[in-house]
Amino acid sequence: MLKQVFQKYFPSPQTIQEHPSLQFLGKLLHDPNLWHLNRRSISRAFIVGVFCAFLPMPFQMVVAAVIGIMVRSNLPISIGLVWISNPITIPPIFYFTYLVGAEILDLPSRPFEIELSVEWAMTELGAIWKPLLLGSLICGVIFSSIGYIGIRLFWRWHVIRHWNKRKLQRQQRKP
């Protein structure tokens, strides 16, 4: 079943509850509804996790955890999806979001290279923060919405397929 696929690849509730950077959430992490695997909680987790992955800021996992608790999404999936933006994918993702923001603001796009250093952040980020932030928010909303709709459709397809398979098996058993 689809639940086993998600359980296999995402951390257990204890792993998340004991994570040092999430200890400030305290008892909120012990709500059993944050660990349910159903269509609603997983689709909400996709909208939260993918949106937070596009935020150009540090500590995206903490933001995803807080928003996930507020909207009652599956917490491990919300936090895990933030890793769409990792050290390898950050440069192309944020360059793309910068180009989207520059296009919407009708600004000329200027070439830049993302470096994960304080010096780069102080010099370059000051010049590109508006299109980067706008593009990140727009792309976050678009791609998280696609993820939300995609998971809901995939879940529905999977359930219907499972029902049809069971129906076929029942029909084959009848004499």
mmCIF file of C-alpha atoms in Angstrom:
data_model
loop_
_atom_site.group_PDB
_atom_site.id
_atom_site.type_symbol
_atom_site.label_atom_id
_atom_site.label_comp_id
_atom_site.label_asym_id
_atom_site.label_seq_id
_atom_site.Cartn_x
_atom_site.Cartn_y
_atom_site.Cartn_z
ATOM 1 C CA MET A 1 0.000 0.000 0.000
ATOM 2 C CA LEU A 2 1.055 3.619 -0.448
ATOM 3 C CA LYS A 3 1.455 4.189 3.308
ATOM 4 C CA GLN A 4 4.268 1.653 3.499
ATOM 5 C CA VAL A 5 6.178 3.484 0.779
ATOM 6 C CA PHE A 6 6.109 6.709 2.790
ATOM 7 C CA GLN A 7 6.892 4.941 6.070
ATOM 8 C CA LYS A 8 9.896 3.277 4.485
ATOM 9 C CA TYR A 9 11.600 6.493 3.344
ATOM 10 C CA PHE A 10 10.778 9.006 6.076
ATOM 11 C CA PRO A 11 12.039 9.193 9.650
ATOM 12 C CA SER A 12 10.084 7.917 12.635
ATOM 13 C CA PRO A 13 8.227 10.263 15.013
ATOM 14 C CA GLN A 14 10.885 9.658 17.671
ATOM 15 C CA THR A 15 13.658 10.823 15.335
ATOM 16 C CA ILE A 16 11.860 14.091 14.635
ATOM 17 C CA GLN A 17 10.782 14.601 18.257
ATOM 18 C CA GLU A 18 14.363 14.203 19.461
ATOM 19 C CA HIS A 19 15.956 16.432 16.798
ATOM 20 C CA PRO A 20 17.878 19.201 18.623
ATOM 21 C CA SER A 21 16.796 22.056 16.344
ATOM 22 C CA LEU A 22 13.111 21.268 16.927
ATOM 23 C CA GLN A 23 13.179 21.051 20.715
ATOM 24 C CA PHE A 24 11.703 24.545 21.044
ATOM 25 C CA LEU A 25 8.390 23.105 19.766
ATOM 26 C CA GLY A 26 8.181 20.932 22.882
ATOM 27 C CA LYS A 27 4.889 19.066 23.351
ATOM 28 C CA LEU A 28 3.533 20.223 19.983
ATOM 29 C CA LEU A 29 5.610 17.471 18.371
ATOM 30 C CA HIS A 30 3.760 14.814 20.366
ATOM 31 C CA ASP A 31 0.434 15.377 18.601
ATOM 32 C CA PRO A 32 -0.347 12.013 16.941
ATOM 33 C CA ASN A 33 -2.127 13.737 14.035
ATOM 34 C CA LEU A 34 1.218 15.063 12.797
ATOM 35 C CA TRP A 35 2.356 11.510 12.071
ATOM 36 C CA HIS A 36 -0.718 10.153 10.252
ATOM 37 C CA LEU A 37 -0.283 8.944 6.710
ATOM 38 C CA ASN A 38 -3.401 9.811 4.773
ATOM 39 C CA ARG A 39 -4.248 11.743 1.637
ATOM 40 C CA ARG A 40 -4.893 15.033 3.417
ATOM 41 C CA SER A 41 -1.857 15.050 5.679
ATOM 42 C CA ILE A 42 0.542 14.003 2.932
ATOM 43 C CA SER A 43 -0.797 16.483 0.367
ATOM 44 C CA ARG A 44 -0.564 19.239 2.989
ATOM 45 C CA ALA A 45 2.987 18.130 3.712
ATOM 46 C CA PHE A 46 3.861 18.502 0.041
ATOM 47 C CA ILE A 47 2.507 22.041 -0.101
ATOM 48 C CA VAL A 48 4.417 22.999 3.072
ATOM 49 C CA GLY A 49 7.698 21.229 2.285
ATOM 50 C CA VAL A 50 8.010 22.286 -1.335
ATOM 51 C CA PHE A 51 7.054 25.891 -0.545
ATOM 52 C CA CYS A 52 9.656 26.080 2.235
ATOM 53 C CA ALA A 53 12.283 24.536 -0.062
ATOM 54 C CA PHE A 54 11.964 27.612 -2.276
ATOM 55 C CA LEU A 55 12.421 30.110 0.568
ATOM 56 C CA PRO A 56 15.835 31.767 0.205
ATOM 57 C CA MET A 57 16.698 31.598 3.885
ATOM 58 C CA PRO A 58 18.530 29.403 6.371
ATOM 59 C CA PHE A 59 16.706 27.006 8.712
ATOM 60 C CA GLN A 60 14.045 26.029 6.202
ATOM 61 C CA MET A 61 13.389 22.821 8.155
ATOM 62 C CA VAL A 62 12.356 24.773 11.242
ATOM 63 C CA VAL A 63 10.007 26.949 9.171
ATOM 64 C CA ALA A 64 8.530 23.826 7.562
ATOM 65 C CA ALA A 65 8.047 22.234 11.002
ATOM 66 C CA VAL A 66 6.250 25.292 12.394
ATOM 67 C CA ILE A 67 3.998 25.669 9.343
ATOM 68 C CA GLY A 68 3.429 21.903 9.263
ATOM 69 C CA ILE A 69 2.230 21.971 12.865
ATOM 70 C CA MET A 70 -0.048 24.922 12.123
ATOM 71 C CA VAL A 71 -1.711 23.292 9.095
ATOM 72 C CA ARG A 72 -1.551 19.776 10.626
ATOM 73 C CA SER A 73 0.413 18.164 7.833
ATOM 74 C CA ASN A 74 2.534 15.055 8.128
ATOM 75 C CA LEU A 75 5.611 16.447 9.857
ATOM 76 C CA PRO A 76 8.354 14.085 8.607
ATOM 77 C CA ILE A 77 7.291 14.596 4.998
ATOM 78 C CA SER A 78 7.023 18.377 5.423
ATOM 79 C CA ILE A 79 10.525 18.524 6.846
ATOM 80 C CA GLY A 80 12.000 15.987 4.431
ATOM 81 C CA LEU A 81 10.780 17.796 1.328
ATOM 82 C CA VAL A 82 12.717 20.888 2.309
ATOM 83 C CA TRP A 83 15.814 19.014 1.161
ATOM 84 C CA ILE A 84 14.759 19.597 -2.427
ATOM 85 C CA SER A 85 16.972 22.639 -1.982
ATOM 86 C CA ASN A 86 20.273 21.209 -0.865
ATOM 87 C CA PRO A 87 23.840 22.421 -1.481
ATOM 88 C CA ILE A 88 23.817 20.857 -4.945
ATOM 89 C CA THR A 89 20.432 22.184 -6.090
ATOM 90 C CA ILE A 90 20.465 25.618 -4.422
ATOM 91 C CA PRO A 91 22.375 27.448 -7.198
ATOM 92 C CA PRO A 92 20.136 26.391 -10.104
ATOM 93 C CA ILE A 93 16.925 26.747 -8.078
ATOM 94 C CA PHE A 94 17.675 30.227 -6.807
ATOM 95 C CA TYR A 95 19.096 31.389 -10.115
ATOM 96 C CA PHE A 96 15.862 30.291 -11.774
ATOM 97 C CA THR A 97 13.769 32.041 -9.114
ATOM 98 C CA TYR A 98 15.893 35.166 -9.541
ATOM 99 C CA LEU A 99 15.230 35.116 -13.297
ATOM 100 C CA VAL A 100 11.491 34.692 -12.687
ATOM 101 C CA GLY A 101 11.473 37.621 -10.252
ATOM 102 C CA ALA A 102 13.546 39.819 -12.555
ATOM 103 C CA GLU A 103 11.189 39.075 -15.436
ATOM 104 C CA ILE A 104 8.108 39.932 -13.376
ATOM 105 C CA LEU A 105 9.676 43.127 -12.023
ATOM 106 C CA ASP A 106 10.876 43.939 -15.542
ATOM 107 C CA LEU A 107 14.473 44.279 -14.362
ATOM 108 C CA PRO A 108 17.451 43.330 -16.470
ATOM 109 C CA SER A 109 18.828 40.065 -15.194
ATOM 110 C CA ARG A 110 22.473 40.153 -14.308
ATOM 111 C CA PRO A 111 24.662 37.084 -14.143
ATOM 112 C CA PHE A 112 25.821 36.076 -10.702
ATOM 113 C CA GLU A 113 27.211 33.024 -8.974
ATOM 114 C CA ILE A 114 25.841 31.867 -5.673
ATOM 115 C CA GLU A 115 28.450 31.298 -3.013
ATOM 116 C CA LEU A 116 27.568 30.077 0.433
ATOM 117 C CA SER A 117 29.584 32.726 2.261
ATOM 118 C CA VAL A 118 28.807 35.773 4.367
ATOM 119 C CA GLU A 119 30.882 38.025 2.090
ATOM 120 C CA TRP A 120 28.838 37.050 -0.978
ATOM 121 C CA ALA A 121 25.594 37.500 0.929
ATOM 122 C CA MET A 122 26.539 41.042 1.961
ATOM 123 C CA THR A 123 27.586 42.208 -1.495
ATOM 124 C CA GLU A 124 25.447 40.358 -4.037
ATOM 125 C CA LEU A 125 22.303 39.698 -2.070
ATOM 126 C CA GLY A 126 21.733 43.390 -1.490
ATOM 127 C CA ALA A 127 21.460 43.939 -5.221
ATOM 128 C CA ILE A 128 19.301 40.955 -6.108
ATOM 129 C CA TRP A 129 17.081 40.377 -3.075
ATOM 130 C CA LYS A 130 13.855 41.800 -4.536
ATOM 131 C CA PRO A 131 13.683 39.662 -7.682
ATOM 132 C CA LEU A 132 15.074 36.660 -5.786
ATOM 133 C CA LEU A 133 12.442 36.900 -3.054
ATOM 134 C CA LEU A 134 9.564 37.561 -5.441
ATOM 135 C CA GLY A 135 10.620 34.756 -7.782
ATOM 136 C CA SER A 136 11.103 32.377 -4.854
ATOM 137 C CA LEU A 137 7.647 33.092 -3.482
ATOM 138 C CA ILE A 138 5.995 32.722 -6.886
ATOM 139 C CA CYS A 139 7.867 29.516 -7.717
ATOM 140 C CA GLY A 140 7.200 28.181 -4.216
ATOM 141 C CA VAL A 141 3.469 28.738 -4.595
ATOM 142 C CA ILE A 142 3.363 27.264 -8.112
ATOM 143 C CA PHE A 143 5.505 24.175 -7.462
ATOM 144 C CA SER A 144 3.972 23.433 -4.051
ATOM 145 C CA SER A 145 0.497 23.681 -5.606
ATOM 146 C CA ILE A 146 1.577 21.270 -8.346
ATOM 147 C CA GLY A 147 2.895 18.912 -5.655
ATOM 148 C CA TYR A 148 -0.328 19.192 -3.655
ATOM 149 C CA ILE A 149 -2.544 18.476 -6.657
ATOM 150 C CA GLY A 150 -0.186 15.783 -7.922
ATOM 151 C CA ILE A 151 -0.189 13.893 -4.619
ATOM 152 C CA ARG A 152 -3.976 14.112 -4.336
ATOM 153 C CA LEU A 153 -4.395 12.802 -7.889
ATOM 154 C CA PHE A 154 -1.737 10.087 -7.407
ATOM 155 C CA TRP A 155 -3.338 8.957 -4.144
ATOM 156 C CA ARG A 156 -6.766 8.826 -5.779
ATOM 157 C CA TRP A 157 -5.383 6.896 -8.775
ATOM 158 C CA HIS A 158 -3.648 4.447 -6.444
ATOM 159 C CA VAL A 159 -6.811 3.802 -4.390
ATOM 160 C CA ILE A 160 -8.990 3.381 -7.485
ATOM 161 C CA ARG A 161 -6.446 0.990 -8.979
ATOM 162 C CA HIS A 162 -6.390 -0.984 -5.728
ATOM 163 C CA TRP A 163 -10.213 -1.124 -5.633
ATOM 164 C CA ASN A 164 -10.397 -2.277 -9.247
ATOM 165 C CA LYS A 165 -7.783 -4.957 -8.585
ATOM 166 C CA ARG A 166 -9.779 -6.248 -5.594
ATOM 167 C CA LYS A 167 -12.988 -6.117 -7.627
ATOM 168 C CA LEU A 168 -11.366 -8.153 -10.395
ATOM 169 C CA GLN A 169 -10.072 -10.699 -7.873
ATOM 170 C CA ARG A 170 -13.580 -11.082 -6.370
ATOM 171 C CA GLN A 171 -15.067 -11.585 -9.817
ATOM 172 C CA GLN A 172 -12.491 -14.247 -10.660
ATOM 173 C CA ARG A 173 -13.264 -16.168 -7.450
ATOM 174 C CA LYS A 174 -17.003 -16.387 -8.216
ATOM 175 C CA PRO A 175 -17.998 -19.642 -9.939
#
